[in-house]
PDB file of N, CA and C in Angstrom:
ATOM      1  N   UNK A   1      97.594  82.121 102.718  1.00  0.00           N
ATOM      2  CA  UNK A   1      96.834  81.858 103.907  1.00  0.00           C
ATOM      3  C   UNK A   1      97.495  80.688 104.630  1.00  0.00           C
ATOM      4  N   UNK A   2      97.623  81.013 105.912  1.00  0.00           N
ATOM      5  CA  UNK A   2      98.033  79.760 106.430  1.00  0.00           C
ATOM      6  C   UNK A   2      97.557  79.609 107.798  1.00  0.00           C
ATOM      7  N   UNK A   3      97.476  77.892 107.326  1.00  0.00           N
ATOM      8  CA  UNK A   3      96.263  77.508 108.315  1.00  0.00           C
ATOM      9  C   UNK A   3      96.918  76.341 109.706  1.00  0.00           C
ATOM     10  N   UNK A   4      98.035  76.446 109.647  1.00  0.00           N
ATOM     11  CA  UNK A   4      98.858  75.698 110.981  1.00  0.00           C
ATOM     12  C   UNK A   4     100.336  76.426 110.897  1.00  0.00           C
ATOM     13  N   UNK A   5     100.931  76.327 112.008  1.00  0.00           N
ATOM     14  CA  UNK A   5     102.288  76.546 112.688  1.00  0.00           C
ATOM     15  C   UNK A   5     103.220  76.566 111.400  1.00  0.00           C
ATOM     16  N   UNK A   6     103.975  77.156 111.088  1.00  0.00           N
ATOM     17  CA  UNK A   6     105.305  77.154 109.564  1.00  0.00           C
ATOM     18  C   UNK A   6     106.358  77.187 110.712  1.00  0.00           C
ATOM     19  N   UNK A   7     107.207  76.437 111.729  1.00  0.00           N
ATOM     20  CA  UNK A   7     108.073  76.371 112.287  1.00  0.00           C
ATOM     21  C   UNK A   7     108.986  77.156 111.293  1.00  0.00           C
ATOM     22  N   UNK A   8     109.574  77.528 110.110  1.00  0.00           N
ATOM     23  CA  UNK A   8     110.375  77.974 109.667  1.00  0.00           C
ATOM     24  C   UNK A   8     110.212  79.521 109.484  1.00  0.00           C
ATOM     25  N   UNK A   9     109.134  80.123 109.786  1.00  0.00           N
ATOM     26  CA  UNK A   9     108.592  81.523 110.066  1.00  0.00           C
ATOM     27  C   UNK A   9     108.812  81.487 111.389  1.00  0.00           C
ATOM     28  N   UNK A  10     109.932  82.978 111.720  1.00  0.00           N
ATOM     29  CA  UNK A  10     110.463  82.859 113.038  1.00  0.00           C
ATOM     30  C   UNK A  10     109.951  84.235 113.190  1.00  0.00           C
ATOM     31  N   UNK A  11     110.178  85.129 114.410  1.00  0.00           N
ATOM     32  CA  UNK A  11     109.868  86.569 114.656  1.00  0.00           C
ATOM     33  C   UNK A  11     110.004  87.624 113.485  1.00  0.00           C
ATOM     34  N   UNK A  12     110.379  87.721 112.183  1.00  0.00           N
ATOM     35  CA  UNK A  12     110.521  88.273 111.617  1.00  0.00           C
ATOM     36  C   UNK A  12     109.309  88.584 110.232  1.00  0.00           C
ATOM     37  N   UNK A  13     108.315  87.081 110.530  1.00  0.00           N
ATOM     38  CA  UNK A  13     107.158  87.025 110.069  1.00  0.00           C
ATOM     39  C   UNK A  13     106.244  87.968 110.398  1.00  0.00           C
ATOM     40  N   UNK A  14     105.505  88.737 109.653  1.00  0.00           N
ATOM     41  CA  UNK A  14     104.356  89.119 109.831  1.00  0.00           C
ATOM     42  C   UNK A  14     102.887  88.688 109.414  1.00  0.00           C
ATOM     43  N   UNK A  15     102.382  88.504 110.733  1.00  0.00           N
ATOM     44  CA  UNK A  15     100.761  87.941 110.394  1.00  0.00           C
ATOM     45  C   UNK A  15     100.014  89.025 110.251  1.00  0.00           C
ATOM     46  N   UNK A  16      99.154  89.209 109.178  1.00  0.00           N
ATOM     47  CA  UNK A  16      98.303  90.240 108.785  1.00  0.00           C
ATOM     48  C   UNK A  16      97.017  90.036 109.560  1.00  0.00           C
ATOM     49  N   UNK A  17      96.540  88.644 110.155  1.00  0.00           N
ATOM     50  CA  UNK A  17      95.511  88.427 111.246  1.00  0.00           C
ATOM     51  C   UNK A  17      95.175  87.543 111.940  1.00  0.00           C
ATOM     52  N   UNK A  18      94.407  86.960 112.706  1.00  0.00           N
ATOM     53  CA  UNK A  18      93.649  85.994 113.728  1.00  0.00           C
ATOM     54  C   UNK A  18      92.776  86.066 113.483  1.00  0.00           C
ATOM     55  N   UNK A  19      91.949  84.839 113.411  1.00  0.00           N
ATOM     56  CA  UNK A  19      90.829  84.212 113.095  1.00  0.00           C
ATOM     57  C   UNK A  19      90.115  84.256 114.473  1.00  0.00           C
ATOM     58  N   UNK A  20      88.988  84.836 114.879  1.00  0.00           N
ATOM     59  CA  UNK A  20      88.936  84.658 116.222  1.00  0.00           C
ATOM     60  C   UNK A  20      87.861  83.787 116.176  1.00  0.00           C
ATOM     61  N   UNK A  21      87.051  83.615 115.338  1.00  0.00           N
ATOM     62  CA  UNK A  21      84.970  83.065 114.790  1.00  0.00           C
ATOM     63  C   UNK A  21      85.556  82.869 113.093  1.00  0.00           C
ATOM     64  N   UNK A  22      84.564  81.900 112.958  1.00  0.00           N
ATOM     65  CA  UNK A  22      84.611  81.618 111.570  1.00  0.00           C
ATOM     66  C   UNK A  22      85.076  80.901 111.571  1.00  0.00           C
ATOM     67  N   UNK A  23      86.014  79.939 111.807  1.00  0.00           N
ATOM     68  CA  UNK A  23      87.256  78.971 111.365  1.00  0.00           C
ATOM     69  C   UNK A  23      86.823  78.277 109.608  1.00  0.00           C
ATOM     70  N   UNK A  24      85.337  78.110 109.544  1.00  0.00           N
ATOM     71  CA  UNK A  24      85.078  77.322 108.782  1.00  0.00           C
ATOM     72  C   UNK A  24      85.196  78.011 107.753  1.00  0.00           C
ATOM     73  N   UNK A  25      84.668  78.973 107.411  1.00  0.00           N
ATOM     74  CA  UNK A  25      84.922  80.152 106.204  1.00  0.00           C
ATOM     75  C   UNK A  25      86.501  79.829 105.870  1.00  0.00           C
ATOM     76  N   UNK A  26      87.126  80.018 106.824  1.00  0.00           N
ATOM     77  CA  UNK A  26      88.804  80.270 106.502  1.00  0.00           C
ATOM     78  C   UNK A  26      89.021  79.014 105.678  1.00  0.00           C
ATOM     79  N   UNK A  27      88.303  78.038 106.055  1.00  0.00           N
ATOM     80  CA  UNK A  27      88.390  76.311 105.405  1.00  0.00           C
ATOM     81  C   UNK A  27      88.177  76.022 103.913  1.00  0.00           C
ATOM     82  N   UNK A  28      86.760  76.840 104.177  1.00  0.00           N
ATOM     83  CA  UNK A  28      86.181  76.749 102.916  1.00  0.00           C
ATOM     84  C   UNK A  28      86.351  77.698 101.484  1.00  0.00           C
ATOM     85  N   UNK A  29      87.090  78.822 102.422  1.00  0.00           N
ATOM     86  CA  UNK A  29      87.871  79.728 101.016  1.00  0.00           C
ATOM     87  C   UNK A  29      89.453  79.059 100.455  1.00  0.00           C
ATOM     88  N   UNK A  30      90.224  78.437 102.115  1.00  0.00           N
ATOM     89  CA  UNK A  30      91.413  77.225 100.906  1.00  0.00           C
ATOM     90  C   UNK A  30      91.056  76.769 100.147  1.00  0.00           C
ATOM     91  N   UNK A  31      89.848  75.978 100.682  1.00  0.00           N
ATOM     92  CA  UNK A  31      89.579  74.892  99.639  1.00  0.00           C
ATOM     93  C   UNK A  31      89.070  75.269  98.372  1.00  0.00           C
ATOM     94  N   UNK A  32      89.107  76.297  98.357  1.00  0.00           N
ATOM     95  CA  UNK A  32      87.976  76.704  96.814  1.00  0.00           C
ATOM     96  C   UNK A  32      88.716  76.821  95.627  1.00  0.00           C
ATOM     97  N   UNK A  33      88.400  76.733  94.485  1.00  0.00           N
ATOM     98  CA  UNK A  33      89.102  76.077  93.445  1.00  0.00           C
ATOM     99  C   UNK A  33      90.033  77.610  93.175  1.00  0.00           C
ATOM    100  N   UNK A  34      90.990  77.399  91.990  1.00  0.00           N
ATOM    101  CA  UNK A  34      91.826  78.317  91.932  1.00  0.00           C
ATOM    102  C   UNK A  34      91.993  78.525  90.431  1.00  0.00           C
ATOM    103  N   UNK A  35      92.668  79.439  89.881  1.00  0.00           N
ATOM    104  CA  UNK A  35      93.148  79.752  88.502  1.00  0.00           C
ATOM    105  C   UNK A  35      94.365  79.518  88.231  1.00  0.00           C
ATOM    106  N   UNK A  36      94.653  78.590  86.996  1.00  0.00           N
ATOM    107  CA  UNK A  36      96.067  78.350  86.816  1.00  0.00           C
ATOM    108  C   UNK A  36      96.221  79.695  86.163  1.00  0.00           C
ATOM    109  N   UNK A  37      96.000  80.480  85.432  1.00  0.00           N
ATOM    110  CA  UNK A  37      96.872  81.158  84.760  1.00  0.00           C
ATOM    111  C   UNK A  37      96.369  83.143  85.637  1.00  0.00           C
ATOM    112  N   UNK A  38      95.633  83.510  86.554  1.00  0.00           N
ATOM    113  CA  UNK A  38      95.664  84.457  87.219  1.00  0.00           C
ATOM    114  C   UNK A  38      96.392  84.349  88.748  1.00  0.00           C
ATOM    115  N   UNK A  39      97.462  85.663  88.388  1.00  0.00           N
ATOM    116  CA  UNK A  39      98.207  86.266  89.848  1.00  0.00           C
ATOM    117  C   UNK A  39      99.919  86.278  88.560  1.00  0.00           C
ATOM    118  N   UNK A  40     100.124  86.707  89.541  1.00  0.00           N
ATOM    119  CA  UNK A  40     101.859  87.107  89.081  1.00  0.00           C
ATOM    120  C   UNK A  40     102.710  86.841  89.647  1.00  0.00           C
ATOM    121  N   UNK A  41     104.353  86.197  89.356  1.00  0.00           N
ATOM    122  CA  UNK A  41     104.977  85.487  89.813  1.00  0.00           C
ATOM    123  C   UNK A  41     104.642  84.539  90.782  1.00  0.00           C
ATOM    124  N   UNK A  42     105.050  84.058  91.815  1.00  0.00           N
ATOM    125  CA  UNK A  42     104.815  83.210  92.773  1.00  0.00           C
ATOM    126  C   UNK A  42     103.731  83.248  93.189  1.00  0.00           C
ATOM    127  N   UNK A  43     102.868  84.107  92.722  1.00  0.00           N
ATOM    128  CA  UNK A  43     100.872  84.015  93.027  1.00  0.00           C
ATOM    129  C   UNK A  43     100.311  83.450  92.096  1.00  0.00           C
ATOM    130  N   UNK A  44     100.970  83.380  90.609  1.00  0.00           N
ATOM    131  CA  UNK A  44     100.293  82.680  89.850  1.00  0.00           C
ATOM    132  C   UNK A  44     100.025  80.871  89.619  1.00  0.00           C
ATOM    133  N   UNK A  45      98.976  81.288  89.688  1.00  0.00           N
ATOM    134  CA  UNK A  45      98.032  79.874  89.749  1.00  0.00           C
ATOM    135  C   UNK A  45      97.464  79.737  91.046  1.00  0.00           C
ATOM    136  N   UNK A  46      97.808  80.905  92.122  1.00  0.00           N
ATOM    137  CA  UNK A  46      97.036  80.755  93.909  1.00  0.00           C
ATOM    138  C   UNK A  46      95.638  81.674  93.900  1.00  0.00           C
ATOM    139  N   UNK A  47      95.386  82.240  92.807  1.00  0.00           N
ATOM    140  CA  UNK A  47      93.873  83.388  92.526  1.00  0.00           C
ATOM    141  C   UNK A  47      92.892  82.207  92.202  1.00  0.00           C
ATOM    142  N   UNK A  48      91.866  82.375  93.609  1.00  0.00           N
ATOM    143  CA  UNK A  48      90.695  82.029  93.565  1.00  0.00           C
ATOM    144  C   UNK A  48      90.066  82.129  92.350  1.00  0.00           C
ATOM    145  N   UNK A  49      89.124  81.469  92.063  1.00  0.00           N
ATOM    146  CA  UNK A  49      88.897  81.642  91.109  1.00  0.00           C
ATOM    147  C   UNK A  49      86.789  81.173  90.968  1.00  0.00           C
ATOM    148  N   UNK A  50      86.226  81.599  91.541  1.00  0.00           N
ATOM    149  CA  UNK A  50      85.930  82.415  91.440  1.00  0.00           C
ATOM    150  C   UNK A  50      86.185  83.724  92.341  1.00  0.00           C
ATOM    151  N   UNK A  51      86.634  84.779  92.465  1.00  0.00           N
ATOM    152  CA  UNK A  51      87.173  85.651  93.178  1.00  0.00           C
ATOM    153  C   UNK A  51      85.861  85.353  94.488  1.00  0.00           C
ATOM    154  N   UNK A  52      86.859  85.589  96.226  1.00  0.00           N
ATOM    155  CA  UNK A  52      86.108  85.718  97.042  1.00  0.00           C
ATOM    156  C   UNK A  52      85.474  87.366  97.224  1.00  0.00           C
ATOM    157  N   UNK A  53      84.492  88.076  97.231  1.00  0.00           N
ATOM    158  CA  UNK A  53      84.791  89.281  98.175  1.00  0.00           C
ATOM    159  C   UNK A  53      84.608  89.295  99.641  1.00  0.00           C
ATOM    160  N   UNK A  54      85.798  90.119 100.286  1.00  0.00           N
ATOM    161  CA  UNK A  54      85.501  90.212 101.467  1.00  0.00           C
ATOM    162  C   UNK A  54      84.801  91.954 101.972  1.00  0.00           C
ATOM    163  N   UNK A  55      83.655  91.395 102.270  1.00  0.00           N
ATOM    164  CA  UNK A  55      82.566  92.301 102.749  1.00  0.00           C
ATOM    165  C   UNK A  55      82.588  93.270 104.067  1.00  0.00           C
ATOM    166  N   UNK A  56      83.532  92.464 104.998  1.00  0.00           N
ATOM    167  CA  UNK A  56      84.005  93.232 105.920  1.00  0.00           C
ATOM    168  C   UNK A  56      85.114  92.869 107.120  1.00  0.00           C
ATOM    169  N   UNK A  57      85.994  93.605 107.549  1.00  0.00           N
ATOM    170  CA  UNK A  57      87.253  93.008 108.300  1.00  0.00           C
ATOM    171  C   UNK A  57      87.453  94.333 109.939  1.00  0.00           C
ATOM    172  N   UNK A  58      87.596  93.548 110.211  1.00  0.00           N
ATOM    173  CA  UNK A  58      87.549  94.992 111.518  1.00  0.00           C
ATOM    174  C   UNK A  58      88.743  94.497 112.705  1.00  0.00           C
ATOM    175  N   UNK A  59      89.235  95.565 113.805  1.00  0.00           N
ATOM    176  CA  UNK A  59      89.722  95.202 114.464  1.00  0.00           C
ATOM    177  C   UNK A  59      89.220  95.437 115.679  1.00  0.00           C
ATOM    178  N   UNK A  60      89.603  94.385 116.344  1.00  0.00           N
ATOM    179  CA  UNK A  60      88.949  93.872 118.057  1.00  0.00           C
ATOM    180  C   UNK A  60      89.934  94.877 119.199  1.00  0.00           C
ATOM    181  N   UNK A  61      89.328  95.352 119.761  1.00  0.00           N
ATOM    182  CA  UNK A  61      89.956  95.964 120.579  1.00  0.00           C
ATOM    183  C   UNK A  61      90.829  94.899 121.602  1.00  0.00           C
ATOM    184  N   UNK A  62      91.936  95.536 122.035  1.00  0.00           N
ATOM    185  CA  UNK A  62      92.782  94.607 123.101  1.00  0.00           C
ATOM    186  C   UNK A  62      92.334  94.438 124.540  1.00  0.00           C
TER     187      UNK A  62
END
């Protein structure tokens, strides 16, 4: 998740979304504690822990 500008992610990045409402949710799921030993390679130790579910995701028309 990322939550400001990565100047080193150039056009070749893909963002999976925009936050359009909520900001604080997005805040409060970084911050939430994590598991050292769940996820695999370079994910391990980034699995929430207690797992979030997400209940619903939709897209906004243009």
């Amino acid at each position: 998740m990322l939550l400001s500008d990565i100047p080193s992610f150039d056009a070749s990045f893909a963002a999976f979304g925009h936050v359009v409402e909520g900001m604080d949710v997005v805040k409060a799921i970084q911050a939430a504690p994590t598991s050292p030993t769940k996820g695999e390679g370079v994910m391990k130790g980034q699995m929430l822990e207690p797992v979030v579910k997400i209940t619903k995701a939709s897209r906004l028309a243009n």
